């Protein structure tokens, strides 16, 4: 369905959403949909999926239909679009009859740009009749992985969405998800009847997320490990904690609250009003921790979630990736932390044994569980393992996961593993782990004597190893498939693949479990440490202004401006509406609605303070910051992942000059070297340094002129930063 756009996608991107450039492959996706062709988009959370349908929805005449599985997601998206000046609405069960009729009137009048709706509501005969009478320019199916029958978020109502091809044969459809392996992608195309869809996979890497997986440790309980993590790395920040059961959700939330944290429970068994209050507090406040089952989180558009923690193993890497992806949607540093133990491994294996699914589905579920367990026990880079599962190759370790930051030790566990397997066999392949370890360690009790297992050759054979070590051995043997778990009672039995190991024909190296170390609490990686009280005051003033506006408009603060936008305002210190319009994330509607309020906040600081960017241009030495601010650290994470400066700018929706400013700051602080940032031959570097040393006037302009404009101001500021670092080093030496 070819239609003539009213405005170009790039104009809409800038005027409505306030961004200066598309990220790859957003522009290709938009061109495909606007040409009338279907598309399947696999793009990581925070990668800009929504713009792939929101921009063409505004560029083409008519109304776009957005299928969404969750009421909360619809409400958040509509609120954010409304703040940007877009005519958006939703139809769902929370509305009164009068409210629903008002939306339907907008649809008939053709005044609505986007309509968000649940799949079951969309396919009602009355809804279809309504939509057949108006111009529909595209249909977007968000969270498309919900169509997968063996997926972690399967929604039966999504199955019928394939009928849309027959109802609207000339309307392009776009299916979007953050997570889908090759099997799931094929199922999405099949069930949604996307027979000729272009597939776009933008990569699965989330470089700003640091992955860490800890094993359970003896007397240190799960909640104590969790508290150490939160207090040590994310005090005063928002996060999500996932638990397997509703009971555990409430227990953990209550306990964290007793420790002084703002922790709220969320699961499907709680009253709807309580769930809604929890969601609103999570979105509107700064330091709320939600403890939840997987019923919480899909589509929650809160950009500043600084951590996602798991206290139980997810069933698949897709589930893990989807859930951890809810952290750091703003591109700033975030953590994905998980704690698991032997009990988790046994429970999941037992659930697999009990499954009544068809054999084909069971095989796929088994493959997914094996991959998840493999990730937990891996000694390799977590990110390489994670991306490899989705078919994406990463040549180098990431340097931003627990295995990279603290490489795990391995040990030759061949003999203890043989003893563990032999104990399973000698005791009849029907006992649980605790009993088997008691036999191996030579524990004398009534039950062992009753079965005569104190007379076995394996009795006491493992007395030299600790209880935790044996639990780690059994955990890893079960995870690797050497031992199976009996469905009904959880007894252990030998799997076929254990024979070479049991018979001594195969060696086995296992990951050595380590005890968690008490760490001195430090400022969170994302917490901004400013150079001066004035900078701190400006930051707090900008946040207070945003909060006031959010309360006035009854929306979450981040729908006014994201933290990254506030940080760029800090860097640039705009003094007029025209200058403010150049900040990423400031569209025309927000400029008109909020521009004057933010300029009023900036005015006293603009007159009496100097921005980091302005200071760098005049060659002034800034006070050394005790830690990186969040936007600079986000740039650092992307730069160290191997991305070019232009790619980082495009990825973050910032100007290259801003990225260079961040890198110059990192050079000045000694975090990066000049050679890492500026890729020039050594003779050119020497020439620039020579000219710079010869200058008597401050700033980059004299150097720029002396070099005949051959090098940009951005590059020259990096040289100035390196010179500052060198001068400080000499001063300390003297």
XYZ file of C-alpha atoms in Angstrom:
734
model
C 0.000 0.000 0.000
C 1.890 3.041 -1.293
C 0.885 6.319 0.247
C 2.276 9.808 -0.102
C 3.791 10.903 3.214
C 2.729 14.233 4.642
C 6.189 14.801 6.173
C 9.508 13.035 5.769
C 10.498 10.512 8.452
C 13.598 12.538 9.303
C 11.552 15.707 9.803
C 9.204 13.823 12.127
C 12.111 12.286 14.031
C 13.475 15.740 14.792
C 10.347 17.855 15.159
C 8.275 15.371 17.180
C 10.800 13.222 19.042
C 13.758 15.608 19.158
C 16.389 13.262 17.717
C 18.822 14.218 14.976
C 19.517 10.867 13.316
C 18.092 7.367 13.057
C 19.904 4.399 14.521
C 20.536 1.496 12.190
C 18.314 -0.104 10.945
C 15.413 2.198 11.919
C 15.472 4.095 8.629
C 15.423 0.870 6.577
C 12.524 -0.517 8.598
C 10.555 2.697 8.153
C 11.227 2.777 4.398
C 10.070 -0.851 4.131
C 6.791 -0.240 5.950
C 6.104 2.992 4.089
C 6.588 1.116 0.822
C 3.747 -1.180 1.877
C 5.795 -4.250 2.793
C 5.628 -6.306 6.003
C 8.574 -6.399 8.419
C 9.820 -8.437 11.375
C 12.085 -6.393 13.649
C 14.367 -7.949 16.274
C 15.888 -5.085 18.235
C 17.190 -4.985 21.820
C 15.252 -3.204 24.535
C 16.163 0.456 24.461
C 17.196 0.174 20.818
C 14.338 2.272 19.475
C 11.769 -0.297 18.316
C 8.819 2.021 18.901
C 10.095 4.634 16.458
C 10.006 1.994 13.718
C 6.200 2.203 13.696
C 5.555 5.561 15.355
C 7.413 7.551 12.691
C 5.661 5.980 9.657
C 2.354 6.235 11.531
C 2.846 10.013 11.583
C 4.317 10.238 8.086
C 1.427 8.431 6.357
C -2.202 9.573 6.203
C -4.565 7.585 8.390
C -4.373 5.802 11.727
C -1.875 3.164 12.859
C -3.048 0.207 14.943
C -0.622 -0.964 17.632
C -1.318 -4.373 19.174
C -0.009 -4.526 22.729
C -0.369 -7.333 25.310
C -0.494 -5.184 28.431
C -2.721 -2.356 29.608
C 0.167 -0.687 31.466
C 2.265 -0.654 28.309
C -0.546 0.974 26.328
C -1.040 3.657 28.958
C 2.666 4.482 29.199
C 3.163 4.656 25.436
C 0.098 6.837 24.941
C 1.176 9.152 27.780
C 4.650 9.547 26.262
C 3.256 10.205 22.778
C 0.767 12.734 24.119
C 3.636 14.609 25.789
C 5.305 14.750 22.362
C 2.171 16.254 20.808
C 0.970 13.096 19.056
C -2.732 12.195 18.845
C -2.643 8.753 20.468
C -5.233 6.772 22.424
C -5.987 3.266 23.635
C -9.007 1.019 23.898
C -8.981 -1.336 26.872
C -11.023 -2.614 29.786
C -9.983 0.186 32.167
C -12.066 2.747 30.279
C -15.634 3.735 30.963
C -18.174 3.358 28.165
C -18.086 7.117 27.655
C -14.282 7.141 27.329
C -14.381 4.272 24.833
C -17.010 6.069 22.741
C -14.839 9.198 22.677
C -11.901 7.203 21.287
C -14.147 5.536 18.718
C -15.348 8.976 17.624
C -11.720 10.036 17.094
C -11.159 6.941 14.967
C -14.194 7.659 12.784
C -13.198 11.307 12.415
C -9.696 10.333 11.311
C -8.053 12.545 13.944
C -6.124 9.769 15.689
C -2.514 9.026 14.733
C -2.050 5.828 16.756
C -4.514 3.478 18.446
C -3.170 1.008 21.033
C -5.330 -2.061 21.548
C -5.147 -5.595 22.976
C -5.342 -8.507 20.503
C -8.612 -9.908 21.855
C -10.270 -6.473 21.611
C -8.941 -5.884 18.101
C -10.424 -9.104 16.732
C -13.944 -8.476 18.047
C -16.409 -8.149 15.128
C -17.478 -4.682 16.313
C -13.867 -3.423 16.392
C -13.085 -4.850 12.967
C -16.229 -3.244 11.544
C -15.167 0.107 13.023
C -11.672 -0.109 11.546
C -12.842 -1.251 8.115
C -14.605 2.091 7.779
C -11.475 4.232 8.204
C -7.991 4.589 6.698
C -5.534 2.276 8.467
C -1.948 3.033 7.435
C -0.147 0.210 9.255
C -0.555 -2.477 11.914
C 2.219 -2.912 14.480
C 2.346 -6.059 16.611
C 4.485 -5.279 19.643
C 6.062 -7.987 21.842
C 5.605 -10.393 18.919
C 7.415 -13.207 20.745
C 4.152 -13.687 22.674
C 2.942 -15.736 19.690
C 5.519 -18.475 20.352
C 3.861 -21.481 21.998
C 7.085 -22.576 23.677
C 8.167 -19.053 24.521
C 8.385 -17.589 28.007
C 5.624 -15.016 27.417
C 3.153 -17.064 25.357
C -0.236 -15.351 25.002
C -2.909 -17.584 23.388
C -4.776 -14.533 22.064
C -1.756 -13.662 19.893
C -2.316 -16.814 17.805
C -5.317 -15.257 16.055
C -3.385 -12.193 14.905
C -2.533 -14.029 11.694
C -6.152 -13.319 10.691
C -5.230 -9.651 10.201
C -3.646 -10.513 6.854
C -7.092 -11.457 5.519
C -8.947 -8.583 7.182
C -6.492 -5.891 5.997
C -4.685 -7.361 2.966
C -3.348 -4.001 1.719
C -2.111 -2.734 5.083
C 1.574 -3.321 5.937
C 2.213 -5.126 9.206
C 5.292 -4.837 11.378
C 6.045 -7.337 14.158
C 8.553 -6.302 16.817
C 10.331 -8.028 19.694
C 13.546 -7.716 21.659
C 14.212 -11.434 21.824
C 13.723 -14.277 19.375
C 16.121 -17.022 18.378
C 15.942 -18.540 14.888
C 13.205 -21.015 15.847
C 11.044 -18.317 17.427
C 11.544 -15.984 14.449
C 10.277 -18.688 12.108
C 7.258 -19.276 14.340
C 6.430 -15.552 14.448
C 6.485 -15.332 10.652
C 4.342 -18.459 10.311
C 1.686 -17.659 12.915
C 1.347 -14.003 11.937
C 1.232 -14.898 8.223
C 4.202 -12.658 7.446
C 4.946 -14.608 4.284
C 7.029 -11.932 2.541
C 8.294 -9.898 5.474
C 11.731 -8.326 5.515
C 13.580 -9.410 8.639
C 15.714 -6.861 10.478
C 18.043 -7.980 13.256
C 19.944 -5.058 14.727
C 22.018 -7.102 17.138
C 21.298 -8.330 20.641
C 24.121 -6.666 22.552
C 23.277 -4.305 25.418
C 26.779 -2.947 26.122
C 25.665 -0.786 29.050
C 24.447 -3.816 31.047
C 26.948 -5.621 33.253
C 26.083 -9.304 33.739
C 26.914 -11.152 36.957
C 25.781 -14.588 38.166
C 26.487 -15.815 41.705
C 26.022 -19.258 43.201
C 24.258 -19.682 46.538
C 26.652 -20.033 49.454
C 26.006 -22.069 52.573
C 24.736 -19.959 55.437
C 24.426 -16.769 53.372
C 20.795 -16.687 52.290
C 19.418 -15.457 49.004
C 17.989 -12.299 50.509
C 21.270 -11.446 52.248
C 23.159 -11.833 48.953
C 20.563 -9.640 47.263
C 20.826 -6.961 49.967
C 24.620 -6.889 49.659
C 24.275 -6.347 45.925
C 21.706 -3.545 46.240
C 23.405 -1.702 49.102
C 26.848 -2.113 47.586
C 26.035 -1.009 44.058
C 22.556 0.500 43.756
C 21.618 2.298 46.956
C 18.850 4.789 46.272
C 18.140 3.516 42.761
C 15.225 1.809 41.037
C 15.301 -1.894 40.248
C 13.330 -5.082 39.683
C 13.812 -8.338 41.615
C 12.353 -11.484 40.039
C 11.250 -14.488 42.106
C 9.662 -17.755 41.011
C 6.693 -17.882 43.399
C 4.137 -15.398 44.708
C 4.934 -16.391 48.281
C 8.624 -15.640 47.829
C 7.791 -12.305 46.171
C 5.916 -11.151 49.268
C 8.531 -12.502 51.681
C 11.429 -10.776 49.904
C 9.551 -7.485 49.490
C 8.608 -7.421 53.186
C 12.156 -8.253 54.276
C 13.750 -5.605 52.041
C 11.280 -3.048 53.407
C 12.391 -3.953 56.940
C 15.967 -3.193 55.848
C 14.912 0.354 54.984
C 14.394 -0.036 51.231
C 11.282 1.027 49.329
C 10.332 -2.457 48.110
C 6.870 -3.374 46.813
C 5.460 -6.794 45.794
C 3.827 -7.425 42.416
C 2.193 -10.630 41.178
C -1.033 -11.692 39.496
C -2.632 -12.761 42.795
C -2.651 -9.253 44.252
C -5.696 -6.975 43.843
C -5.690 -5.000 40.604
C -5.794 -1.698 42.499
C -2.681 -2.624 44.486
C -0.828 -3.664 41.323
C -1.757 -0.359 39.693
C -0.506 1.635 42.717
C 2.766 -0.276 42.678
C 3.251 0.357 38.979
C 2.518 4.063 39.307
C 4.963 4.461 42.209
C 7.610 2.547 40.275
C 7.185 4.843 37.269
C 6.836 8.114 39.173
C 9.382 7.766 41.998
C 13.162 7.469 41.905
C 14.168 4.630 44.227
C 11.356 2.063 44.176
C 12.286 -1.624 43.996
C 9.588 -3.946 42.670
C 9.826 -7.592 43.748
C 7.815 -9.570 41.238
C 7.030 -12.712 39.346
C 7.474 -12.583 35.579
C 3.952 -11.097 35.452
C 5.708 -7.736 35.884
C 7.852 -5.892 33.433
C 7.003 -6.678 29.827
C 6.775 -3.366 28.040
C 7.312 -1.275 31.180
C 8.808 1.839 29.641
C 10.826 3.135 32.608
C 14.221 4.126 31.205
C 16.157 4.524 34.462
C 15.867 1.028 35.961
C 19.411 0.580 37.190
C 19.328 -3.132 38.005
C 17.398 -6.333 37.427
C 18.025 -9.142 39.909
C 16.962 -12.787 39.699
C 16.639 -14.966 42.789
C 15.670 -17.982 40.689
C 16.855 -19.311 37.354
C 14.752 -18.364 34.322
C 13.726 -21.292 32.125
C 15.503 -20.029 29.022
C 18.040 -17.535 27.765
C 15.224 -15.725 25.946
C 13.441 -15.170 29.265
C 16.673 -14.064 30.941
C 17.523 -11.678 28.105
C 14.016 -10.222 28.003
C 13.885 -9.683 31.763
C 17.411 -8.298 32.179
C 16.757 -6.025 29.206
C 14.395 -3.984 31.365
C 17.468 -2.423 32.983
C 19.245 0.546 31.470
C 16.819 1.393 28.686
C 18.295 4.914 28.736
C 21.665 3.549 27.621
C 23.329 4.398 30.923
C 25.179 1.800 33.049
C 22.996 -0.898 34.617
C 23.391 -4.334 36.202
C 21.865 -7.744 35.572
C 22.563 -9.781 38.708
C 21.422 -13.325 39.404
C 21.744 -15.689 42.331
C 21.019 -19.385 41.824
C 21.733 -22.658 43.522
C 21.459 -26.411 43.374
C 17.760 -26.294 44.243
C 17.018 -24.159 41.178
C 18.759 -26.605 38.880
C 16.925 -29.589 40.381
C 13.558 -27.798 40.238
C 13.921 -26.911 36.559
C 15.118 -30.389 35.619
C 12.219 -31.869 37.590
C 9.718 -29.594 35.844
C 11.147 -30.719 32.525
C 10.652 -34.368 33.495
C 7.049 -33.669 34.518
C 6.186 -31.840 31.289
C 3.238 -33.304 29.376
C 3.956 -31.310 26.232
C 4.392 -32.928 22.837
C 7.796 -34.501 22.285
C 8.807 -31.897 19.701
C 8.063 -29.076 22.120
C 9.774 -30.910 24.989
C 12.935 -31.200 22.898
C 12.924 -27.466 22.254
C 12.261 -26.718 25.938
C 15.123 -29.046 26.871
C 17.457 -27.266 24.467
C 16.504 -23.877 25.907
C 17.015 -25.061 29.500
C 20.384 -26.623 28.633
C 21.497 -23.306 27.147
C 20.385 -21.388 30.248
C 22.214 -23.752 32.580
C 25.243 -23.550 30.315
C 25.272 -19.772 30.702
C 25.228 -20.007 34.498
C 28.132 -22.459 34.683
C 30.213 -20.964 31.874
C 33.724 -19.727 32.595
C 33.753 -17.699 29.373
C 32.583 -14.125 28.821
C 28.869 -14.002 29.690
C 28.147 -11.616 26.824
C 29.862 -13.845 24.269
C 27.821 -16.821 25.496
C 24.591 -14.823 25.532
C 25.050 -13.355 22.070
C 26.233 -16.679 20.675
C 22.908 -18.243 21.628
C 21.150 -15.766 19.338
C 23.604 -16.450 16.524
C 25.645 -13.279 17.010
C 29.420 -13.650 17.135
C 31.549 -11.423 19.337
C 35.256 -11.781 18.696
C 36.557 -10.369 21.976
C 35.417 -10.732 25.609
C 33.300 -7.769 26.711
C 35.208 -6.685 29.805
C 31.880 -5.873 31.457
C 30.684 -9.113 33.057
C 31.694 -11.004 36.181
C 33.709 -13.599 34.264
C 35.713 -10.875 32.504
C 36.178 -8.647 35.543
C 37.024 -11.531 37.912
C 37.976 -14.588 35.827
C 36.702 -17.756 37.547
C 38.997 -20.576 38.558
C 38.486 -24.114 37.305
C 39.646 -27.390 38.793
C 40.017 -30.988 37.674
C 36.946 -32.585 39.244
C 37.168 -35.855 37.320
C 37.700 -38.091 40.385
C 35.112 -36.426 42.684
C 32.652 -36.446 39.785
C 33.181 -40.192 39.335
C 32.597 -40.664 43.064
C 29.412 -38.581 42.903
C 28.103 -40.605 39.945
C 29.082 -43.887 41.574
C 27.195 -42.912 44.726
C 24.055 -42.293 42.650
C 24.443 -45.736 41.077
C 25.361 -47.679 44.242
C 22.435 -46.287 46.242
C 19.900 -47.312 43.611
C 19.337 -44.085 41.630
C 16.426 -42.876 43.768
C 17.822 -40.535 46.424
C 18.193 -36.759 46.538
C 21.355 -34.706 46.714
C 21.461 -34.174 50.487
C 21.282 -37.904 51.194
C 23.950 -38.717 48.587
C 26.321 -36.128 50.047
C 25.782 -37.547 53.547
C 26.812 -40.983 52.222
C 29.884 -39.602 50.471
C 30.967 -37.652 53.554
C 30.447 -40.651 55.847
C 27.643 -39.283 57.980
C 26.222 -41.839 60.408
C 22.459 -41.617 60.785
C 19.530 -43.998 61.135
C 18.372 -43.751 57.532
C 21.789 -44.538 56.041
C 22.168 -47.527 58.363
C 18.624 -48.672 57.597
C 19.442 -48.918 53.889
C 22.867 -50.418 54.584
C 24.603 -47.639 52.692
C 27.215 -47.290 55.416
C 28.583 -50.583 54.050
C 29.092 -49.271 50.500
C 32.552 -48.578 49.127
C 31.590 -44.968 48.447
C 30.628 -44.357 52.093
C 32.969 -41.716 53.507
C 34.945 -41.576 50.265
C 34.351 -37.835 49.955
C 34.982 -36.804 53.554
C 37.835 -34.574 52.445
C 35.561 -32.176 50.557
C 33.193 -29.683 52.134
C 29.413 -29.791 51.932
C 29.371 -26.716 49.650
C 31.931 -28.281 47.316
C 29.839 -31.436 46.920
C 26.713 -29.382 46.314
C 28.579 -27.481 43.612
C 29.713 -30.742 42.001
C 26.204 -32.170 41.903
C 24.781 -28.862 40.676
C 27.150 -28.772 37.738
C 26.709 -32.470 36.930
C 22.934 -31.968 36.774
C 23.297 -28.735 34.794
C 25.539 -30.442 32.227
C 23.206 -33.381 31.816
C 25.324 -36.123 33.413
C 22.549 -36.716 35.959
C 18.796 -36.622 35.420
C 16.143 -35.689 37.990
C 13.214 -38.039 38.597
C 9.907 -36.245 38.050
C 7.812 -37.137 41.094
C 10.190 -37.092 44.059
C 13.327 -35.427 42.688
C 15.601 -38.448 43.077
C 18.782 -38.494 40.973
C 19.556 -41.031 38.251
C 22.436 -41.489 35.832
C 22.009 -40.108 32.325
C 23.402 -41.993 29.343
C 26.053 -39.372 28.653
C 27.763 -39.983 32.026
C 29.262 -43.355 31.027
C 32.612 -42.116 29.615
C 33.129 -39.931 32.688
C 32.105 -42.649 35.149
C 34.427 -45.135 33.482
C 37.394 -42.759 33.535
C 37.515 -42.191 29.776
C 36.670 -38.497 30.035
C 38.094 -35.682 32.149
C 35.877 -33.050 33.735
C 36.915 -29.543 34.719
C 34.409 -27.610 36.788
C 34.015 -23.997 37.784
C 35.274 -23.453 41.333
C 32.597 -21.806 43.458
C 33.754 -18.789 45.425
C 32.229 -17.163 48.456
C 30.900 -13.629 48.067
C 33.230 -10.979 49.397
C 31.946 -8.119 51.531
C 32.471 -4.984 49.490
C 32.593 -1.472 50.838
C 29.513 0.308 49.515
C 30.450 2.679 46.720
C 28.547 5.243 44.702
C 26.534 3.451 42.019
C 28.176 3.389 38.600
C 25.344 5.535 37.309
C 25.405 8.012 40.215
C 26.683 11.392 39.099
C 29.580 12.883 41.048
C 29.790 16.530 40.046
C 32.859 18.730 39.955
C 31.375 21.585 41.946
C 28.449 22.475 44.216
C 27.111 24.671 41.404
C 26.898 21.701 39.034
C 25.157 19.641 41.692
C 22.699 22.452 42.323
C 21.911 22.772 38.611
C 21.331 19.038 38.244
C 18.971 18.971 41.203
C 17.185 22.078 39.908
C 16.642 20.482 36.493
C 15.298 17.315 38.099
C 13.022 19.327 40.387
C 11.666 21.239 37.399
C 10.988 17.964 35.600
C 9.241 16.521 38.656
C 7.029 19.600 39.032
C 5.982 19.449 35.384
C 5.328 15.703 35.648
C 3.021 16.219 38.633
C 1.205 19.035 36.834
C 0.594 16.839 33.779
C 0.038 13.617 35.771
C 2.738 11.682 33.903
C 5.973 9.918 34.942
C 8.969 12.304 35.014
C 10.833 10.464 32.253
C 8.057 11.264 29.763
C 9.021 14.932 30.153
C 12.751 14.344 29.515
C 15.043 11.359 30.087
C 18.082 11.738 32.341
C 20.303 11.599 29.239
C 18.518 14.677 27.881
C 18.990 16.507 31.179
C 22.681 15.602 31.105
C 23.063 17.044 27.620
C 21.292 20.197 28.800
C 23.891 20.298 31.611
C 26.711 19.936 29.080
C 25.434 22.462 26.551
C 23.795 25.077 28.860
C 21.396 26.398 26.164
C 20.431 30.031 26.609
C 17.534 30.219 24.157
C 14.693 28.115 22.787
C 16.609 27.731 19.519
C 19.614 26.304 21.371
C 17.419 24.080 23.538
C 15.816 22.679 20.367
C 19.208 21.236 19.388
C 19.290 18.966 22.452
C 18.495 15.309 21.738
C 15.038 14.413 22.993
C 13.612 17.944 22.765
C 10.916 17.921 20.091
C 8.799 20.853 18.957
C 5.864 20.120 21.269
C 8.043 19.640 24.346
C 10.019 22.746 23.438
C 6.823 24.786 23.366
C 5.361 23.174 26.488
C 8.433 23.015 28.736
C 11.180 25.099 27.137
C 10.534 28.299 29.059
C 10.460 26.460 32.406
C 13.848 24.815 31.834
C 15.446 27.989 30.469
C 14.315 29.776 33.624
C 16.124 27.145 35.689
C 19.238 27.440 33.516
C 19.417 31.236 33.481
C 21.314 31.887 36.745
C 23.705 29.004 36.072
C 24.343 30.085 32.494
C 25.370 33.562 33.649
C 27.484 32.517 36.618
C 28.820 29.093 35.682
C 30.768 27.643 32.817
C 29.738 24.395 31.199
C 32.281 21.616 30.758
C 32.041 22.060 26.986
C 32.655 25.799 27.162
C 35.563 25.325 29.545
C 37.217 22.781 27.294
C 36.991 25.149 24.338
C 38.870 27.818 26.309
C 41.474 25.389 27.581
C 40.543 25.861 31.236
C 41.373 23.062 33.617
C 38.252 21.610 35.213
C 38.311 20.143 38.717
C 38.834 16.401 38.587
C 35.581 14.534 39.185
C 35.611 11.807 41.772
C 33.609 9.582 39.439
C 32.193 9.701 35.942
C 28.758 11.133 35.376
C 26.228 8.720 33.951
C 26.164 9.976 30.360
C 29.976 9.953 30.133
C 30.141 6.426 31.537
C 27.554 5.292 29.006
C 29.797 6.652 26.248
C 32.796 4.908 27.824
C 30.999 1.541 27.900
C 30.088 1.809 24.217
C 33.557 3.051 23.233
C 35.260 0.186 25.057
C 32.914 -2.268 23.357
C 34.525 -1.280 20.043
C 31.960 1.165 18.662
C 33.193 4.137 16.629
C 32.480 7.712 17.712
C 29.939 8.204 14.938
C 28.232 4.915 15.828
C 28.039 5.892 19.506
C 26.502 9.234 18.568
C 23.928 7.514 16.365
C 23.227 4.820 18.970
C 22.641 7.376 21.739
C 20.911 9.989 19.600
C 23.593 12.572 20.465
C 25.831 14.783 18.369
C 29.395 13.542 17.663
C 30.674 16.734 19.324
C 29.006 15.668 22.579
C 30.636 12.233 22.361
C 34.027 13.875 21.801
C 33.377 16.024 24.885
C 32.813 12.864 26.929
C 35.990 11.264 25.556
C 38.020 14.403 26.279
C 36.774 14.255 29.868
C 37.820 10.604 30.081
C 41.281 11.493 28.777
C 41.566 14.338 31.292
C 40.696 11.949 34.122
C 43.179 9.356 32.895
C 40.514 6.760 32.105
C 41.452 6.745 28.411
C 44.668 7.647 26.637
C 44.943 10.006 23.693
C 46.088 7.155 21.430
C 42.914 5.191 22.175
C 40.666 8.047 21.056
C 42.573 9.815 18.280
C 43.613 7.493 15.456
C 46.389 9.482 13.803
C 49.907 8.546 12.656
C 52.594 9.245 15.252
C 54.167 12.003 13.167
C 50.841 13.886 13.009
C 50.349 13.508 16.757
C 53.848 14.894 17.335
C 53.137 17.817 15.001
C 49.917 18.774 16.798
C 51.597 18.501 20.202
C 54.487 20.663 19.011
C 52.149 23.385 17.742
C 50.128 23.222 20.958
C 53.238 23.602 23.164
C 54.322 26.619 21.126
C 51.060 28.493 21.677
C 50.876 31.194 24.334
C 47.151 31.909 24.001
C 44.647 29.628 25.769
C 42.015 27.559 23.988
C 41.816 25.454 20.855
C 41.245 28.295 18.364
C 44.919 29.398 18.062
C 45.983 25.770 17.534
C 43.197 25.267 14.991
C 44.371 28.334 13.045
C 48.063 27.404 13.265
C 47.265 24.001 11.750
C 45.227 25.647 8.963
C 42.003 24.012 10.092
C 43.312 20.554 9.225
C 42.007 19.040 12.475
C 38.598 19.537 14.075
C 38.040 21.312 17.377
C 36.790 17.974 18.735
C 40.155 16.314 18.079
C 42.089 19.290 19.422
C 40.127 19.254 22.682
C 41.244 15.647 23.172
C 44.857 16.813 22.797
C 44.222 19.578 25.332
C 42.796 17.039 27.766
C 45.876 14.849 27.355
C 48.104 17.867 27.987
C 46.209 18.614 31.212
C 46.763 15.040 32.375
C 50.461 15.309 31.556
C 50.773 18.612 33.432
C 49.106 17.193 36.548
C 51.406 14.182 36.464
C 54.462 16.450 36.299
C 53.138 18.583 39.163
C 52.690 15.533 41.361
C 56.191 14.330 40.470
C 57.651 17.659 41.530
